[in-house]
Coordinates of C-alpha atoms in Angstrom, one line a residue:
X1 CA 0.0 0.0 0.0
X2 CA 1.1 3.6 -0.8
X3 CA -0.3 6.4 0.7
X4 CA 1.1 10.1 1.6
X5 CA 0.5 13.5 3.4
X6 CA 0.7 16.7 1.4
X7 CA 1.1 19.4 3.9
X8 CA 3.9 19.6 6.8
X9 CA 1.9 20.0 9.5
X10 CA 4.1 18.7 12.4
X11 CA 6.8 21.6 11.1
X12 CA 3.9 24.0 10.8
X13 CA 3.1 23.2 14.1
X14 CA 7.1 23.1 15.2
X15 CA 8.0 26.6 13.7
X16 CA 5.3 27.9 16.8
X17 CA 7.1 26.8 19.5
X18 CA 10.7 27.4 17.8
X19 CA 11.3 23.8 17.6
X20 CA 12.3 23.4 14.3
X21 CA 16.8 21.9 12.9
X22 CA 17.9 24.8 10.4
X23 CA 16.9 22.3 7.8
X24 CA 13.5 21.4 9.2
X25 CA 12.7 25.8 8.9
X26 CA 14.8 25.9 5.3
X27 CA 12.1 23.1 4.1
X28 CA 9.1 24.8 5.4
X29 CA 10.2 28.4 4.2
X30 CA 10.5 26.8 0.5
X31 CA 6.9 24.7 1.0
X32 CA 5.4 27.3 2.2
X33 CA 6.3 30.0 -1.2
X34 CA 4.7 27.6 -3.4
X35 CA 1.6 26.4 -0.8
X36 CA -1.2 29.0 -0.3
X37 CA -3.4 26.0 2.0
X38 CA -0.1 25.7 4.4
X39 CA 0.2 29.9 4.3
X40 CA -3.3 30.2 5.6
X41 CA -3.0 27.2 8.1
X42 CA -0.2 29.0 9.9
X43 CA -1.8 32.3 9.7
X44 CA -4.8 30.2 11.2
X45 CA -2.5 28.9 14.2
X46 CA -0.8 31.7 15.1
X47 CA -4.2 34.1 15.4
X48 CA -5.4 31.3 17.7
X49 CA -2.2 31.5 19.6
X50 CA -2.4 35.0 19.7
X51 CA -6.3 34.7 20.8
X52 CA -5.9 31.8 23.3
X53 CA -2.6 33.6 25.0
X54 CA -4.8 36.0 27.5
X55 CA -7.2 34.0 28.2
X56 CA -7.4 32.4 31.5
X57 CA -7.8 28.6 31.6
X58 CA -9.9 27.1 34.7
X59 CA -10.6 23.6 35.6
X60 CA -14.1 22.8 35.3
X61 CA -16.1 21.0 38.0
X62 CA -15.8 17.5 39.1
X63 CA -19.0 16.1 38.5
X64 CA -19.4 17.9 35.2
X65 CA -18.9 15.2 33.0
X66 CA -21.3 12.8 34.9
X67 CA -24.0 15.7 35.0
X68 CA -23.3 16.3 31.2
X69 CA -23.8 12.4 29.8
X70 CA -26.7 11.9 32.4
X71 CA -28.2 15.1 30.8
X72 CA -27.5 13.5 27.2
X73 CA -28.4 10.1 27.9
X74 CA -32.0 11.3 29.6
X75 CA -32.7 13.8 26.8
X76 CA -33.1 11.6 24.2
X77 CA -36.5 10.1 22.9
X78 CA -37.1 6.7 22.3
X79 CA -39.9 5.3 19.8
X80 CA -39.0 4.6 16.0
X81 CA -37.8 6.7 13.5
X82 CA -40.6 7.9 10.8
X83 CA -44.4 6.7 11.9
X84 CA -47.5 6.3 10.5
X85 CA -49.3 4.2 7.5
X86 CA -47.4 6.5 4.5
X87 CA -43.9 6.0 5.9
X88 CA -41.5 6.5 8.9
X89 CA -41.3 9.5 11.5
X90 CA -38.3 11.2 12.0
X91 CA -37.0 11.4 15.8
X92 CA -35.5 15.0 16.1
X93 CA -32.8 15.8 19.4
X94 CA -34.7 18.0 21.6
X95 CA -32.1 21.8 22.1
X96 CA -31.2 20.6 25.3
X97 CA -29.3 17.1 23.6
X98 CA -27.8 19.6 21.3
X99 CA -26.4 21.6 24.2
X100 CA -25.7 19.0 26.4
X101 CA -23.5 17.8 23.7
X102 CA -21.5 20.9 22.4
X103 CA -21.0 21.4 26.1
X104 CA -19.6 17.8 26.4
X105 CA -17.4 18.5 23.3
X106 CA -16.2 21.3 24.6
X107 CA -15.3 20.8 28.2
X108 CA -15.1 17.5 28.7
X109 CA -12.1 16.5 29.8
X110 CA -8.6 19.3 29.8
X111 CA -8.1 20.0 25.8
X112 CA -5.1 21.4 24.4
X113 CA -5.3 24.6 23.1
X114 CA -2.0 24.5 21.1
X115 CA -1.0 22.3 18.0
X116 CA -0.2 18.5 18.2
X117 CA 2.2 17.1 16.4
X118 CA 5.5 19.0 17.9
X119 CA 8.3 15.9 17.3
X120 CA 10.4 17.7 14.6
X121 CA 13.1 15.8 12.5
X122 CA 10.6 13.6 11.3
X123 CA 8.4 13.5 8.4
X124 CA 5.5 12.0 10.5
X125 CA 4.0 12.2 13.3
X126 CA 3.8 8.6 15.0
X127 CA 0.5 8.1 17.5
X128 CA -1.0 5.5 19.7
X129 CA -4.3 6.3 18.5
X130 CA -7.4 5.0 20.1
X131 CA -10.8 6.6 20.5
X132 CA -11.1 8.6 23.4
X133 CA -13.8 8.4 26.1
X134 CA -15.5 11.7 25.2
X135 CA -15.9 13.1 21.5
X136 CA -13.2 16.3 21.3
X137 CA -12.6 18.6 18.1
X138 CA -9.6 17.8 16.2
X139 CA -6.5 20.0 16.7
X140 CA -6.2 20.6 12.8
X141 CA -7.7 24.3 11.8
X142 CA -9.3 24.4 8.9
X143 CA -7.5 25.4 5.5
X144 CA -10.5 27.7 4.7
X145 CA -11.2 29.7 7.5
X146 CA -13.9 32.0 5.6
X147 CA -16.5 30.8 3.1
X148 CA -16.8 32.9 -0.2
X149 CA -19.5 33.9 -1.5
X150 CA -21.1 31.2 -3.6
X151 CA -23.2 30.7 -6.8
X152 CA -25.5 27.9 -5.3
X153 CA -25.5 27.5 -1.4
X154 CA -27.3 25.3 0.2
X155 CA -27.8 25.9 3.9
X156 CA -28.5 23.5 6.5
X157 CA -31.7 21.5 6.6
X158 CA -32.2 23.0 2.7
X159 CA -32.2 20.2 -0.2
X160 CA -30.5 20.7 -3.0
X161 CA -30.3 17.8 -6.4
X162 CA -28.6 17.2 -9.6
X163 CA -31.1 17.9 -12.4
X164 CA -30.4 16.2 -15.9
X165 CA -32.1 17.3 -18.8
X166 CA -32.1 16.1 -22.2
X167 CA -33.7 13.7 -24.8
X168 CA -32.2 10.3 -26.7
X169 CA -31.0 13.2 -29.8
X170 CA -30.0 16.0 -28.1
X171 CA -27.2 16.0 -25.5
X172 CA -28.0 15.6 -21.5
X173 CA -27.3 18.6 -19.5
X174 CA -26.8 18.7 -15.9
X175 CA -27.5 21.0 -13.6
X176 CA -27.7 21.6 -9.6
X177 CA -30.6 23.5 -8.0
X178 CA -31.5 24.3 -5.1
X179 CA -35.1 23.1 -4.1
X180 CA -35.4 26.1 -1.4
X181 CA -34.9 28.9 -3.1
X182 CA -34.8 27.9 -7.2
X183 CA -31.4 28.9 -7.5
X184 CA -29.6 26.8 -9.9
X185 CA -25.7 25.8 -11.7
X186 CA -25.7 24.6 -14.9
X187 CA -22.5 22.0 -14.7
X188 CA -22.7 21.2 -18.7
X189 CA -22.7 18.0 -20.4
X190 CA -22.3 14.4 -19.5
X191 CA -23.4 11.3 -20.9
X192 CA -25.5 9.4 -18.0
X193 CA -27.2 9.9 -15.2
X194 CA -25.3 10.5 -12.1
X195 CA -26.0 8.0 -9.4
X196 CA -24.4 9.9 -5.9
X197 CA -23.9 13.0 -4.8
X198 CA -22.1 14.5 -1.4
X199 CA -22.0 17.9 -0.2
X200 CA -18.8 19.2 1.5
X201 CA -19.2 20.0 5.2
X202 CA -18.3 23.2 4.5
X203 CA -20.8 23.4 1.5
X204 CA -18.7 24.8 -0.5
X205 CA -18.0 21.8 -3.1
X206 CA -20.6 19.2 -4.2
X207 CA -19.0 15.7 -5.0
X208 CA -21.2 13.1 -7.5
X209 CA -20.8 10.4 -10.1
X210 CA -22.6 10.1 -13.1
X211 CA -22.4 6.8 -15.5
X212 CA -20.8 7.3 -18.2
X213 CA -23.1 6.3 -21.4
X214 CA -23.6 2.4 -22.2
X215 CA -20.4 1.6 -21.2
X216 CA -20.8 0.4 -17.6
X217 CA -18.4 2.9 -16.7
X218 CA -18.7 5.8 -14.1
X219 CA -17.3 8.8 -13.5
X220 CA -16.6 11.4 -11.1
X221 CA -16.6 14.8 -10.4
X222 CA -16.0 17.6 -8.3
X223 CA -18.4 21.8 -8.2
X224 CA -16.9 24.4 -7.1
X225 CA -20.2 26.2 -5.5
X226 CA -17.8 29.3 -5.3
X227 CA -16.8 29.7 -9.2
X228 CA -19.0 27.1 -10.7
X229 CA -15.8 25.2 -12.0
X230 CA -15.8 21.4 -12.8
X231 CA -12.6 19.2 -12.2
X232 CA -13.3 15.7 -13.5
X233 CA -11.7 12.9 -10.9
X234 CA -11.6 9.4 -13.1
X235 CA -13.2 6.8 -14.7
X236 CA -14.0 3.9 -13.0
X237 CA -16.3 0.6 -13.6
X238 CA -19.6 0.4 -11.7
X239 CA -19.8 -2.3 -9.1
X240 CA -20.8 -2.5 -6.1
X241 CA -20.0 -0.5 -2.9
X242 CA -17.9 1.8 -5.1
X243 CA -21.0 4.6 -5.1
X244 CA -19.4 6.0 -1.4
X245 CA -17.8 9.7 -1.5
X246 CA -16.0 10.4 1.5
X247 CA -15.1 14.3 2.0
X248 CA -13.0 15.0 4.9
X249 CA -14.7 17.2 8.0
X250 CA -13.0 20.3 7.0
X251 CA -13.7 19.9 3.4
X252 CA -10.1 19.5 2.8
X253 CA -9.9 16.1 1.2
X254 CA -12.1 13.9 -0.8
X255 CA -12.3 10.0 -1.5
X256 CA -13.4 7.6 -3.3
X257 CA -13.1 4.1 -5.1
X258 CA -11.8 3.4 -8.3
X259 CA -12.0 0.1 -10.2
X260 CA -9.6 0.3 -13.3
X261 CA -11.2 0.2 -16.2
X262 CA -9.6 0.9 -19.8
X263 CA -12.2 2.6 -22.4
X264 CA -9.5 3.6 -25.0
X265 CA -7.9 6.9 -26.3
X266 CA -11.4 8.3 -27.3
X267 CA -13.6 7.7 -23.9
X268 CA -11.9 11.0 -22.2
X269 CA -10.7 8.6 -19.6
X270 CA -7.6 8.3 -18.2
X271 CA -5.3 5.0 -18.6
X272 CA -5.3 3.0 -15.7
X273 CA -2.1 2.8 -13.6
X274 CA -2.6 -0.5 -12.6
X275 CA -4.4 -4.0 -13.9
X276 CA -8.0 -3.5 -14.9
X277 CA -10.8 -4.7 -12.5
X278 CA -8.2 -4.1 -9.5
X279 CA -10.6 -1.7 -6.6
X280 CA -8.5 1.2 -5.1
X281 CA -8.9 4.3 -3.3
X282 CA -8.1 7.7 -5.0
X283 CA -8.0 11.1 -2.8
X284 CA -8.4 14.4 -4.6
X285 CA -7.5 18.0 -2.5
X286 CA -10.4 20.4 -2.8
X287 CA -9.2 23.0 -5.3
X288 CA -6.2 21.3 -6.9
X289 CA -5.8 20.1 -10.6
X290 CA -5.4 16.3 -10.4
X291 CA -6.3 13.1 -7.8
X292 CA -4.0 10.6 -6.5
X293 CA -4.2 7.1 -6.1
X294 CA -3.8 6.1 -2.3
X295 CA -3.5 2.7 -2.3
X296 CA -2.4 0.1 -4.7
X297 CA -3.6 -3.8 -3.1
X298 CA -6.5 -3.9 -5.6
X299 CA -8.9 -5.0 -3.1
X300 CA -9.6 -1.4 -1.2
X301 CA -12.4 0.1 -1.5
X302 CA -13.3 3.9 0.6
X303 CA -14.8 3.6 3.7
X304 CA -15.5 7.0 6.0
X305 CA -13.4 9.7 8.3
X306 CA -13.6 9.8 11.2
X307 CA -15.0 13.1 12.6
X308 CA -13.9 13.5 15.8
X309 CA -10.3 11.9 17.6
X310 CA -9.1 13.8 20.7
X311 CA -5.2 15.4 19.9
X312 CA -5.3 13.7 17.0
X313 CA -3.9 16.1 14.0
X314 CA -5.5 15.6 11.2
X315 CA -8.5 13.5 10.6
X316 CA -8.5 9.7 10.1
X317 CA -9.5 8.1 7.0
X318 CA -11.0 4.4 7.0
X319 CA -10.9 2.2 3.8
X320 CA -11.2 -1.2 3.7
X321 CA -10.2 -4.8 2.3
X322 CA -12.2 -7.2 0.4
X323 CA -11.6 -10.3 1.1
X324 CA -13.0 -13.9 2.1
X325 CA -12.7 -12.1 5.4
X326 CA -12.6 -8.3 4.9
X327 CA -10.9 -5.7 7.2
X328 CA -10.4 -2.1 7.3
X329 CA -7.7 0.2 8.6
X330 CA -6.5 3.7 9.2
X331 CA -4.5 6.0 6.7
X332 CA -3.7 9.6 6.8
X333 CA -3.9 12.1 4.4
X334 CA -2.5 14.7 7.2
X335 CA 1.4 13.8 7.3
X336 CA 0.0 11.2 10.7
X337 CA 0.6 7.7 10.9
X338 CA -2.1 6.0 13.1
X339 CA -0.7 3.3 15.4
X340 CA -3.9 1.0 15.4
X341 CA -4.5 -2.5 14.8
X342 CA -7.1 -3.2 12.2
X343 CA -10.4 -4.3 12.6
X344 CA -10.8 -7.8 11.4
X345 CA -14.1 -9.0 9.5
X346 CA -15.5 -4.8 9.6
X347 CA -16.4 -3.3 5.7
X348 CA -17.8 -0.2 4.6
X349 CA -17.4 1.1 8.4
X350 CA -19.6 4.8 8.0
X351 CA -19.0 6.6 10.7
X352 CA -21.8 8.5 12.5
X353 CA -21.7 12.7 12.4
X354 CA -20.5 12.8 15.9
X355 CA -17.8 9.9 15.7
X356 CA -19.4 7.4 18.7
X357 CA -21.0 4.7 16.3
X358 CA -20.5 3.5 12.9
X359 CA -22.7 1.1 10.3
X360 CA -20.6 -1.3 8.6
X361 CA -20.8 -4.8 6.8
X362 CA -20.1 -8.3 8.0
X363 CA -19.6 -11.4 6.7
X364 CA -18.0 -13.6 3.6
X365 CA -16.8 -12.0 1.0
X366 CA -16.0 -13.0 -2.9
X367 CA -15.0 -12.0 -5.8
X368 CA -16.3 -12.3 -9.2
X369 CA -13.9 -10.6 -11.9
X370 CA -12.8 -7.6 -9.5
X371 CA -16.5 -7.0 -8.7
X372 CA -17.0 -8.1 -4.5
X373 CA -19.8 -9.4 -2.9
X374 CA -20.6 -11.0 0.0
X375 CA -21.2 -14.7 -0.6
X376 CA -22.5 -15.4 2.6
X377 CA -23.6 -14.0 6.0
X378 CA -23.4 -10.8 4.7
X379 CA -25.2 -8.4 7.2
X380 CA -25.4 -4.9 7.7
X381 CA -24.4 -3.9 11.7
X382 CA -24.5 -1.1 14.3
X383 CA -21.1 -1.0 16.3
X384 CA -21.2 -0.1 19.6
X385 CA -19.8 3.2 21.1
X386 CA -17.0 4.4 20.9
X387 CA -17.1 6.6 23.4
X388 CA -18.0 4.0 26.0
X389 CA -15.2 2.0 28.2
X390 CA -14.9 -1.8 28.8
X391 CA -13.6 -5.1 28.0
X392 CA -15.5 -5.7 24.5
X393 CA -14.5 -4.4 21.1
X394 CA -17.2 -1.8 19.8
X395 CA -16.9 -3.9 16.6
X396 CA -18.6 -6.8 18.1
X397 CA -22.0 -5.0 16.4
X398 CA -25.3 -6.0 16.4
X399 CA -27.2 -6.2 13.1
X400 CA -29.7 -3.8 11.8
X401 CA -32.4 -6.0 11.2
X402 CA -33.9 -7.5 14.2
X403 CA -35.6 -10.0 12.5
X404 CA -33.9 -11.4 9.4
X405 CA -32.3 -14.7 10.0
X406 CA -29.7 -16.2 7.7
X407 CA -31.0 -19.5 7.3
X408 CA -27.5 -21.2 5.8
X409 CA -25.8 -18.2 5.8
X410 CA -28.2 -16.7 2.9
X411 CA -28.2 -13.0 3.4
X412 CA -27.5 -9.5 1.7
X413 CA -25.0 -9.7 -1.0
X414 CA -24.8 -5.5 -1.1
X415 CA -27.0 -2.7 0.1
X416 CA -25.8 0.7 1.4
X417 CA -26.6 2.8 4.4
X418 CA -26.3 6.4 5.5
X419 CA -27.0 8.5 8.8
X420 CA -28.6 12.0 9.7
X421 CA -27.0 14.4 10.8
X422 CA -28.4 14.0 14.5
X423 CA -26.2 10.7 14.9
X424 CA -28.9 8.8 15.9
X425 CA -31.6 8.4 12.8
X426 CA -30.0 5.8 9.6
X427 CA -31.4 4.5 6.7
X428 CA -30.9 1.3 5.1
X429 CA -31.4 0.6 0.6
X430 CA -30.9 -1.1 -2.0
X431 CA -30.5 -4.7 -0.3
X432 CA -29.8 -7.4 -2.6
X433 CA -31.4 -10.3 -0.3
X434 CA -29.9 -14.0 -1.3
X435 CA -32.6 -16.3 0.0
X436 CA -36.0 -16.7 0.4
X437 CA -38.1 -13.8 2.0
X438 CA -39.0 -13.8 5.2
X439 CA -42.6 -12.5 5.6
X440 CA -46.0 -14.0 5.0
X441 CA -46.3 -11.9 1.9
X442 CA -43.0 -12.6 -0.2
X443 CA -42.1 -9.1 -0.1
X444 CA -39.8 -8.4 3.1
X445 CA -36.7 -7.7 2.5
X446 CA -37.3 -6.2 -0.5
X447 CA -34.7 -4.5 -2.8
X448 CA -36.9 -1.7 -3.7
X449 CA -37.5 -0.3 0.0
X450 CA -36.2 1.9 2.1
X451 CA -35.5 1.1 5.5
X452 CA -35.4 3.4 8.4
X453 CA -34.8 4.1 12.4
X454 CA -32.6 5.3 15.0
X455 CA -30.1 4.3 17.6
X456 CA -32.3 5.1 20.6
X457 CA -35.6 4.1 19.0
X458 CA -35.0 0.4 18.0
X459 CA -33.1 -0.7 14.6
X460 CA -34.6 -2.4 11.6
X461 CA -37.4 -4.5 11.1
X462 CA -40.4 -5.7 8.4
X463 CA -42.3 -2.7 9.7
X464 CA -39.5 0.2 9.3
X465 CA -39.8 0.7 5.7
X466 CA -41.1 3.8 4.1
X467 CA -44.5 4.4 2.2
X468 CA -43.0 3.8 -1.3
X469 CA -45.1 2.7 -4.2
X470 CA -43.0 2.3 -7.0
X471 CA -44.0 1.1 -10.7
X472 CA -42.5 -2.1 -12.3
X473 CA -38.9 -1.6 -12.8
X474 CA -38.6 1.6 -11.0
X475 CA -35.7 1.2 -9.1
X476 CA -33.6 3.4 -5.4
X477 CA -30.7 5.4 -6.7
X478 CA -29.8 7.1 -3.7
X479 CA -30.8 8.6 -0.1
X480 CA -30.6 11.9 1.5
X481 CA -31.9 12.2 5.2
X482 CA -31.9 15.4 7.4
X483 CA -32.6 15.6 10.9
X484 CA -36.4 16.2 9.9
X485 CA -36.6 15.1 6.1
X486 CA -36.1 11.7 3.7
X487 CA -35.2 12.1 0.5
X488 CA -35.1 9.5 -1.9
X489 CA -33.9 9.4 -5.5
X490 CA -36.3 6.7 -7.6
X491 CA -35.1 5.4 -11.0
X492 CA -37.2 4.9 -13.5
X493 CA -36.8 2.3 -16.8
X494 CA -37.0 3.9 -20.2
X495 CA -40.1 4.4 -21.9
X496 CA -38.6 2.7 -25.4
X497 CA -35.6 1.8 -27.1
X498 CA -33.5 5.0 -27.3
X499 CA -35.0 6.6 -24.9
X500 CA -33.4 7.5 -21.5
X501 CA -34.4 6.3 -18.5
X502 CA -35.9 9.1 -15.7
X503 CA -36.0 9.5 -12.4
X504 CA -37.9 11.8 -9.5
X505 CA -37.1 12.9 -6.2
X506 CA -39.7 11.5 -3.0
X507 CA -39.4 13.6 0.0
X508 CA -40.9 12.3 3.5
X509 CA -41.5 14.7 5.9
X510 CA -41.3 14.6 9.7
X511 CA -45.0 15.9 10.1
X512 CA -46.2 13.1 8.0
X513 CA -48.7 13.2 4.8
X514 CA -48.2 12.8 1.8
X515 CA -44.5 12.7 0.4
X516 CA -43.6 15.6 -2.2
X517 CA -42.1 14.8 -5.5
X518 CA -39.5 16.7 -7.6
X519 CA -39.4 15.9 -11.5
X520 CA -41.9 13.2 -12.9
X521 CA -44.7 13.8 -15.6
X522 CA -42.6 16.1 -18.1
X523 CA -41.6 15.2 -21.7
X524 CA -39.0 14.1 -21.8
X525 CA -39.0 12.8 -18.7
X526 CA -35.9 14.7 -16.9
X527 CA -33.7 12.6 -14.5
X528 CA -34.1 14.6 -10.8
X529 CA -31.7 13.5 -8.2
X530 CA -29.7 12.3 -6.6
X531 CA -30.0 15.0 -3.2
X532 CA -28.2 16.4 -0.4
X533 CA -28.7 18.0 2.3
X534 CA -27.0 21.3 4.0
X535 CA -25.1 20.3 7.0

């Protein structure tokens, strides 16, 4: 495996405290001529520095971490997650979980004020690194300190989709809109529909993959929201569990999976560096001309970051192994290494918003041609918390659904998952069940649902899936949740040969009625989705 850092953040960090060999300051002077990111970061540092220096630092009360996790842990509501006979209702925090837990975060525990990462005459930082009792903010300031202005925001709670318009003789254009307020970005032409989208934390870039004609083929991209500029990532062959875009909580990084695929000279693809079919994980820098290839086993496919690691520089990035037993591990795109042992027989680990829990697949995996499934056992699972102290691994996870039984090991072969922002709310799609249903009906668990519900209100069963009636053929591309809304992107098959296929957005509300729909009923039907959310 290969992987890197791009910035020198233990010498940035060094150069504060005056710490730095004559050598150590010559190679940071010359980085940091060429490096506006790094320039900013150290402007960043010392303004906190210069903030933090006057201020007077008190211990706070003994009992105030017991008083603040009995507040969290009696605040929250139990009961499921989206109710009533058209779909599921959504659980929101009440304000006093919400300030019962930026208080945690912020006091819990003595945090450092001043960089990590001070051993100098080494290119990386080395660290023991295990979760930490309480959630903490990273050390790491962000590389953008101020938002510009942008051409599309979307703020948080508003929805904001890909919009693709275009008939079978006339080229497809795609666009981004907000639903909120009607504003929209025209993003030009591609040649499919895209398939996944992800908003930066920051909402400042939107990350999505469209396919790329009749070629089986995908590609991604990167918006700018600020300039309206397009950077296109790579080619890569569809397959399974390859849909994931990971962008790093300060917006800094993005990542994703690419399986090589060679289109020839004409596709506007780039060669592969390595054997087609072989699954890897690129990382692009938000802003920069070109990604990089960040791994090179074949078998790795993006996993999630993790948001939150006390005095840990830098923020964690999970990807993991497919194999007959699959496993995931740490890398750093921060100039870190991560002293952790990986965790065996855990794939796909997402974690949650506020870093305590994580979904993640289990099982037996094979492969057929480069493409990985699992071949049996395979199960969808809740970790436990991370936050939480004792003898057992939080990786020992309990499944989502509470009452699917894999008879012979018969069980999902893929599906995908996501959470709200609240940490607590998940949905569950797209599971492609490999044995015989298991209701009365011959319908449960079916492919074409949605299923939905939360941490603290129970997990999955026959009776958490949403109000969905969909037509013969329609199909889920992809889910959106807020901490109030669902919003789910339905395919539709074409109407005839040459003809493209459609699809409409489905949005479930919290108050409950009837769902609204973007896109449907035009001609040509336009292809609506897939969404995001404002964070």
């Amino acid at each position: 495996m290969t992987f890197r850092g791009r910035h020198p953040d233990e010498l940035i960090s060094a150069s504060l405290t005056n710490d730095l060999t004559p050598a150590e300051g010559a190679e940071l002077d010359a980085h940091l001529a060429r490096c506006e990111t790094c320039r900013a970061t150290l402007a960043a540092f010392k303004a906190e520095r210069r903030i933090l220096s006057g201020m007077p630092v008190s211990d706070p009360p003994r009992d105030l971490s017991a008083r603040v996790r009995g507040g969290i842990d009696s605040g929250r509501l139990a009961g499921p997650w989206w109710r009533g006979p058209r779909g599921l209702v959504a659980l929101v925090a009440s304000a006093s979980t919400v300030a019962a837990a930026v208080l945690a975060i912020s006091v819990l525990g003595k945090l450092p004020f001043s960089p990590v990462g001070q051993q100098s005459g080494s290119p990386e930082a080395t660290l023991s690194f295990a979760p930490s009792s309480s959630p903490s903010e990273t050390s790491a300031p962000s590389a953008n300190p101020t938002t510009p202005p942008l051409l599309v925001s979307v703020e948080p709670g508003e929805l904001g989709y890909l919009s693709l318009n275009g008939g079978s003789l006339e080229p497809s254009r795609l666009s981004f809109v907000n639903d909120a307020t009607g504003a929209s970005l025209e993003l030009g032409v591609v040649s499919g529909q895209p398939v996944a989208a992800s908003l930066s934390p920051d909402g400042t870039w939107l990350a999505y993959i469209t396919q790329k004609g009749q070629t089986g083929a995908n590609e991604v991209w990167a918006l700018s929201l600020a300039d309206g500029e397009v950077t296109h990532l790579g080619c890569s062959l569809a397959a399974p569990f390859t849909d994931r875009i990971a962008w790093s909580p300060d917006s800094l990084f993005l990542a994703f999976t690419v399986v090589a695929v060679d289109l020839g000279p004409s596709a506007g693809c780039q060669a592969p560096s390595s054997a087609v079919g072989s699954v890897d994980v690129w990382s692009w820098e938000a802003g920069q001309s070109a990604p990089e290839q960040l791994t090179d086993t074949g078998d790795a496919y993006v996993a999630s970051f993790w948001p939150t690691v006390s005095g840990t520089p830098g923020f964690p990035l999970y990807i993991s192994h497919a194999a007959s037993e699959p496993w995931s591990e740490f890398v750093s795109l921060y100039g870190v290494f991560y002293d952790q042992e990986p965790a065996r027989g855990v794939f796909l680990p997402l974690m949650s918003p506020d870093g305590n829990r994580a979904l993640f697949w289990s099982g037996t995996m094979a492969s057929n041609g480069g493409t990985w499934l699992f071949s049996r056992g395979g199960m969808p699972h809740l970790s436990g918390g991370f936050w939480s102290t004792g003898p057992a691994s939080p990786w020992i996870g309990t499944p989502l659904f509470t009452d699917l039984v894999p008879v012979g090991g018969e069980a999902f072969a893929s599906g995908d998952f996501a959470w709200a922002p609240d940490s607590d709310q998940f949905a569950f799609w797209d599971g492609a069940w490999t044995g015989a249903r298991q209701s009365a009906n011959g319908t449960y668990p079916d492919q074409r649902a949605v299923y939905g519900s939360s941490v603290t209100g129970g997990l999955l069963s026959q009776g958490s899936r949403t109000g969905l009636d969909l037509v013969d053929g329609a199909w889920i591309v992809d889910v959106a949740i807020s901490s109030s809304n669902l919003a789910i992107t339905i395919g539709l098959p074409s109407a005839g040969i040459g003809d493209p296929p459609s699809a409409y957005v489905q949005i479930f509300r919290d108050e409950g009625g009837d769902p609204r729909t973007i896109g449907g009923g035009a001609e040509p039907p336009p292809w609506q989705g897939p969404a995001v959310y404002g964070r």
